[in-house]
């Protein structure tokens, strides 16, 4: 006799989602409150959180792979995949550093302009 699972899934089926055309297929996620949507500093903080979380995950994978190799166990990653992940993390951190540098430049210019305006008034 076939036993049926009595637990009903909470996730709507694809047919249920398609039937309700008002229901979005994707909800955009943000760490930020809606009122901070156009706050450049808040957006930068959210970017830093995303990038550093991703880099942490990559580094954890590389570390776990290294431990497996040191223990003469089957490695998690091929050497090529490990190198790709390392390069991705390096480029991602470089992008974050460049973005931070641009933001520092903008803030320094704004502060210098405010100081010049104060001196001439």
XYZ file of C-alpha atoms in Angstrom:
121
model
C 0.000 0.000 0.000
C 1.381 3.409 -0.995
C 1.814 5.895 1.845
C 1.146 9.550 1.036
C 2.950 12.417 2.662
C 0.457 14.300 4.815
C 2.600 17.443 5.064
C 1.438 20.096 2.608
C 4.096 22.363 1.183
C 3.886 26.023 2.191
C 5.457 27.077 -1.102
C 2.876 27.738 -3.814
C 3.084 25.539 -6.869
C 4.150 27.004 -10.200
C 0.547 26.706 -11.393
C -0.662 28.698 -8.372
C 1.914 31.432 -9.030
C 1.043 31.640 -12.730
C -2.674 31.744 -11.889
C -2.164 34.855 -9.729
C -0.679 37.306 -12.237
C -0.519 39.990 -9.541
C 2.000 37.976 -7.529
C 5.572 38.975 -8.458
C 7.888 36.196 -9.539
C 10.848 37.970 -7.959
C 11.009 40.277 -4.965
C 14.072 42.478 -4.935
C 16.017 42.200 -1.697
C 17.765 45.056 0.053
C 19.407 45.351 3.449
C 18.169 48.930 3.561
C 14.899 50.484 4.633
C 12.932 51.912 1.685
C 13.610 55.472 2.923
C 17.342 54.909 2.365
C 16.936 53.897 -1.287
C 18.679 57.010 -2.610
C 21.173 57.501 0.239
C 24.601 57.010 -1.366
C 26.325 56.194 1.917
C 23.692 53.638 2.892
C 23.891 52.047 -0.576
C 27.669 51.828 -0.238
C 27.320 50.151 3.166
C 24.939 47.591 1.627
C 27.456 46.966 -1.185
C 30.254 46.451 1.357
C 28.096 43.984 3.285
C 27.307 41.969 0.136
C 30.880 41.952 -1.176
C 32.504 41.061 2.128
C 29.972 38.288 2.779
C 30.724 36.799 -0.640
C 34.490 37.051 -0.138
C 34.173 35.433 3.290
C 32.343 32.494 1.709
C 35.027 32.124 -0.973
C 37.801 32.226 1.628
C 36.002 29.630 3.768
C 35.793 27.313 0.753
C 39.461 27.813 -0.044
C 40.411 27.207 3.588
C 38.331 24.021 3.795
C 39.901 22.843 0.539
C 43.372 23.516 1.931
C 42.616 21.534 5.094
C 41.415 18.575 3.010
C 44.573 18.681 0.901
C 46.801 18.913 4.005
C 45.060 15.846 5.458
C 45.593 13.946 2.188
C 41.830 13.751 1.770
C 39.920 14.277 -1.434
C 40.048 18.039 -2.105
C 36.859 20.025 -2.387
C 38.061 21.996 -5.411
C 40.268 21.306 -8.368
C 43.420 23.472 -8.423
C 41.970 25.407 -11.368
C 38.652 26.093 -9.578
C 40.507 27.166 -6.430
C 42.569 29.598 -8.511
C 39.410 30.983 -10.158
C 37.820 31.561 -6.759
C 40.966 33.260 -5.450
C 41.104 35.547 -8.502
C 37.410 36.356 -8.174
C 37.862 37.331 -4.525
C 40.894 39.453 -5.382
C 39.075 41.313 -8.188
C 36.001 41.783 -6.022
C 38.022 43.325 -3.202
C 39.848 45.475 -5.763
C 36.486 46.711 -7.084
C 35.363 47.526 -3.554
C 38.611 49.399 -2.880
C 38.257 51.401 -6.104
C 34.647 52.253 -5.286
C 35.683 53.339 -1.808
C 38.477 55.461 -3.255
C 36.047 57.241 -5.586
C 33.641 57.862 -2.704
C 36.490 59.272 -0.545
C 37.434 61.575 -3.423
C 33.861 62.852 -3.718
C 33.598 63.451 0.037
C 36.991 65.203 0.160
C 36.017 67.457 -2.750
C 32.697 68.317 -1.099
C 34.472 69.127 2.191
C 37.053 71.293 0.414
C 34.279 73.114 -1.477
C 32.380 73.718 1.778
C 35.574 75.052 3.371
C 36.183 77.406 0.403
C 32.576 78.637 0.539
C 32.884 79.269 4.280
C 36.161 81.174 3.791
C 34.678 83.462 1.121
C 31.505 84.324 3.044
